Coordinates of N, CA and C in Angstrom, one line a residue:
M1 N 120.0 98.4 117.2 CA 120.2 99.8 117.1 C 118.9 100.5 117.3
A2 N 118.7 101.1 118.5 CA 117.4 101.7 118.9 C 117.1 102.9 118.0
G3 N 115.9 103.1 117.6 CA 115.5 104.2 116.8 C 115.9 104.2 115.3
A4 N 116.6 103.1 114.9 CA 117.0 103.0 113.5 C 115.9 102.5 112.6
V5 N 115.9 102.9 111.4 CA 115.0 102.4 110.4 C 115.6 101.2 109.6
S6 N 115.0 100.1 109.6 CA 115.5 98.9 108.9 C 114.5 98.5 107.8
C7 N 115.0 98.4 106.6 CA 114.2 98.0 105.4 C 114.2 96.5 105.3
L8 N 113.1 95.9 105.5 CA 113.0 94.5 105.5 C 112.2 93.9 104.3
H9 N 112.2 94.7 103.2 CA 111.4 94.3 102.0 C 112.4 94.0 100.9
K10 N 111.9 93.1 100.0 CA 112.7 92.8 98.8 C 112.3 93.8 97.7
V11 N 113.3 94.3 97.0 CA 113.1 95.2 95.9 C 113.0 94.4 94.6
I12 N 111.9 94.7 93.9 CA 111.7 94.1 92.6 C 111.3 95.2 91.6
A13 N 111.5 94.8 90.3 CA 111.1 95.8 89.2 C 109.6 96.0 89.2
G14 N 109.2 97.2 88.8 CA 107.8 97.5 88.6 C 107.3 98.6 89.5
A15 N 106.0 99.0 89.4 CA 105.4 100.1 90.1 C 104.9 99.6 91.4
A16 N 105.0 100.4 92.5 CA 104.5 100.1 93.8 C 103.0 100.3 93.8
D17 N 102.3 99.5 94.6 CA 100.8 99.8 94.7 C 100.5 100.7 95.8
R18 N 101.5 101.1 96.7 CA 101.3 102.1 97.7 C 102.6 102.7 98.1
S19 N 102.6 103.8 98.8 CA 103.8 104.4 99.2 C 103.8 104.8 100.7
Y20 N 104.9 104.6 101.4 CA 105.0 104.9 102.8 C 106.0 106.1 103.0
G21 N 106.2 106.8 101.9 CA 107.2 107.9 102.0 C 106.9 108.9 103.1
V22 N 105.7 109.4 103.3 CA 105.3 110.3 104.3 C 105.5 109.7 105.7
H23 N 105.1 108.4 105.8 CA 105.3 107.8 107.1 C 106.8 107.6 107.5
V24 N 107.6 107.3 106.5 CA 109.0 107.1 106.8 C 109.6 108.5 107.1
A25 N 109.2 109.5 106.4 CA 109.7 110.9 106.6 C 109.3 111.3 108.1
R26 N 108.1 110.9 108.5 CA 107.7 111.3 109.9 C 108.7 110.5 110.9
L27 N 108.9 109.2 110.6 CA 109.8 108.5 111.5 C 111.2 109.1 111.5
A28 N 111.6 109.7 110.4 CA 113.0 110.3 110.3 C 113.0 111.6 110.9
G29 N 111.9 112.2 111.4 CA 111.9 113.4 112.1 C 111.8 114.7 111.3
L30 N 111.3 114.6 110.0 CA 111.1 115.8 109.2 C 110.1 116.7 109.9
P31 N 110.2 118.0 109.6 CA 109.3 119.0 110.3 C 107.9 118.8 109.8
D32 N 106.9 119.1 110.7 CA 105.5 118.9 110.4 C 105.1 119.7 109.2
N33 N 105.6 120.9 108.9 CA 105.2 121.6 107.7 C 105.6 120.9 106.5
V34 N 106.7 120.2 106.5 CA 107.1 119.4 105.3 C 106.2 118.2 105.1
L35 N 105.9 117.5 106.2 CA 105.0 116.4 106.2 C 103.6 116.7 105.7
H36 N 103.1 117.8 106.1 CA 101.8 118.3 105.7 C 101.8 118.6 104.2
R37 N 102.8 119.2 103.7 CA 102.9 119.6 102.3 C 103.0 118.3 101.5
A38 N 103.8 117.3 101.9 CA 103.9 116.1 101.2 C 102.6 115.3 101.2
E39 N 101.8 115.4 102.2 CA 100.5 114.7 102.3 C 99.6 115.3 101.2
Q40 N 99.7 116.6 100.9 CA 98.9 117.2 99.8 C 99.1 116.5 98.5
F41 N 100.3 115.9 98.3 CA 100.6 115.3 97.0 C 100.4 113.8 97.0
S42 N 100.1 113.2 98.2 CA 99.9 111.8 98.3 C 98.5 111.4 98.0
P43 N 98.3 110.3 97.3 CA 96.9 109.8 97.1 C 96.3 109.4 98.4
A44 N 95.0 109.6 98.5 CA 94.2 109.4 99.7 C 94.1 107.9 100.0

């Protein structure tokens, strides 16, 4: 399926050491203004 997002990771209990939320949002085509705002809340 071209252009589809496939999750290839195993889900386990506990806190994540990093987040790809903004990256996935960009792949999903969210508007730039939303992405820039989300980046303000993301750790560097």
